[in-house]
Amino acid sequence: MCGIVGYVGAKQALSVVVEGLRRLEYRGYDSAGVAVVADGALSVRKRAGKLGSLEELLGADPLPDSTVGIGHTRWATHGAPTDSNAHPHVDEHAQIAVIHNGIIENHAAIRQRLLAKGVHFSSETDTEVVAHLLAHEYPSTQGDLAEAMRRTARQLDGAFTLLALSAADPDVVVGARRNSPLVVGCGLGENFLASDVAAFISHTREALELGQDQCVELRADSITVTDFDGNPARARAFTVDWDAEAAEKGGYDLFMLKEIAEQPRAVADTLAERIGSNGQLQLRELDSVSSRLASVDQIVFLACGTAYHAGLVGKYFSDHFVGVPSVVELASEFRYREAPLGDNTLVVAISQSGETMDTAMAVRHAKESGALVISICNTQGSSIPRESDAALYTRAGPEIAVASTKAFLTQVVAVQLLLLQIAIIKGSSDDLELKSMIKALADLPAQVDLALDTVEPARQVARELVGAKSVLYIGRHVGFPVALEGALKLKELAYMHAEGFAAGELKHGPIALIEPGVPVVVIVPPMGSPMQIREKILSNVAEVQARGAKTVVIATAGDEEAEKVADYLIRVPLTPLLLQPVVATVPLQVLACELATAKGHDVDQPRNLAKSVTVE
Ligand code: M6R
């Protein structure tokens, strides 16, 4: 939610900042704005709409040359997406400009206090109070914008990443963070601040991850990090392990199409070096927690959205290999329940961005309760892995399209690696079966490659479904989370009503939704799966077909029984049942993408959404 960029160096700040915003636009795209300092004055341009609208404005009303600047792309929380609510916000004398990601929870009280002092507000945002607070603090700091920022940050509650510029100091950008992401890009004679490394990856791969309640003063040749009281603080240094090209469309029309196509590579990278040539698992990231893993007696998977579906797949895997009680919780609900957690509880937090506020807060709660927390995350320098006891990174590379694709597949794989490792440590599973599952995992990249052959068939089915009002998805066992994931993709991209059901639940109510012509997508377990599961879902398909549904059957190539009940058939490669989500999800991603395209929607940036949900 909201992307922010800051730059100080020798280049034209505006072009660096706008290029950074282009790469962060996935975080929010309601409005955008920039500010620079030149000739002792602050210049701001901002406009409602996507970044393109701001670029038009900059064309018509250019900013002066400057080597220091900040920029923002917004996902509205307080105040409609209008020009005046767009960031940056400035104080009454236009001396200080500020941009913000997060929510200032005590903004109403601060606004009242400032109004009583006669301050005039020009927006409905929570952020504007920060510009006025900074302007009040600044005069008594002898021109130390970082100190003004620290004093301001100490007055704020909630979640914030803030960047500020002062007309009086053309060489500095300051930042502060609490519960929202902020990374520093360390260049030569230039430095960067951003919500995500994607903003500066074309300039530098050397980065610093700011810690909780830290403030940074950025100059072209220095980076000074302190806590909110001004004490020197350390930020964790890291090198970004992907390059700028990975965040480009690379010849595809859509990021989503590119990311779907990248899935075999993403799965291969996530497995790389974690399965040795001898077929042994080697998850070095877990070495520091292996003794605690031995005594785990309960597993709680925490996540939101697509990542939650990866957790659901994990539960089936855990039941089979680890055999301790496990639950999958929506992070937003978990945090406010009184879930019993103990020292032997393992919390597995799954998040592509590592910044989802609901998941981050649930992780904090789990840590405070004494649980062991391991995160599965795709983003270096993000909060959730930092607050976890250990982290297993998926190596999907940057996922720019708002709809999650390659992140989901790699989350499922990473969860499976983690659970196999626990099963090995606990001795909870048969050796031969473990070996065979590790071998099947090692073979997965090739299977995902074959699953890309479903792109064309899925496109054809999409053409048939364009007129549908609603699409239902059903599955059993690990096919159930796949059904949920397929339905979520369709909702968020094609804006169509879609629901995923455990197929066995149909007869308990949802079957009433079936009427002639309703498309029902069915995930049929691969041949070789336990007969009860296959037979039962095949009966469920017959039941909906008998009531006039049009069935879209996702089944293993060569599955003749499934073919018999299919109005439309999409064949996926053969895998063990527990790995089927990794291949069966691919055609469902394509189906949603195609339907959205056919309806003329913006696939990469669907309405009302943002990639990282950093508000609760
Ligand atoms: O970054 P996270 O994995 O924590 O994000 C969780 C959800 O917001 C995310 O998966 C969302 O549901 C996707 N847009 C779905 O495609």
XYZ file of C-alpha atoms and ligand atoms in Angstrom, residues 303-308 350-356 359 384 399 401-405 407 411 485 488-489 492 609-613, ligand 1:
48
model
C -1.418 -15.856 6.117
C -3.848 -13.821 4.024
C -5.327 -14.207 0.545
C -3.395 -16.440 -1.796
C -0.746 -17.108 0.843
C -3.542 -18.477 3.075
C 3.462 -17.077 4.780
C 3.738 -13.800 2.897
C 5.026 -12.858 -0.534
C 5.662 -9.245 0.398
C 6.719 -9.828 3.987
C 4.830 -6.618 4.733
C 1.162 -7.649 4.993
C 0.286 -11.185 9.022
C 7.930 -10.446 8.631
C 6.209 -10.309 -8.408
C 1.267 -8.084 -10.956
C -1.141 -7.611 -8.072
C -2.545 -11.115 -8.559
C -0.181 -13.604 -7.028
C 0.990 -16.437 -9.303
C 4.641 -16.515 -5.377
C 5.065 -20.761 -1.235
C -7.286 -19.925 -5.252
C -9.923 -15.632 -5.785
C -8.023 -15.042 -9.033
C -9.775 -9.998 -8.256
C -6.422 -3.445 -4.829
C -2.759 -3.035 -4.021
C 0.007 -5.588 -3.980
C 1.208 -5.155 -0.401
C -1.589 -4.654 2.075
O 2.253 -10.361 0.423
P 1.326 -11.400 0.982
O 1.613 -12.766 0.444
O 1.282 -11.395 2.479
O -0.114 -10.976 0.461
C -1.266 -11.641 0.893
C -2.450 -11.283 0.036
O -2.717 -9.911 0.111
C -2.220 -11.655 -1.436
O -1.913 -12.994 -1.581
C -3.493 -11.340 -2.277
O -4.534 -12.149 -1.864
C -3.194 -11.510 -3.768
N -3.483 -10.297 -4.459
C -4.001 -12.579 -4.413
O -3.683 -12.726 -5.764
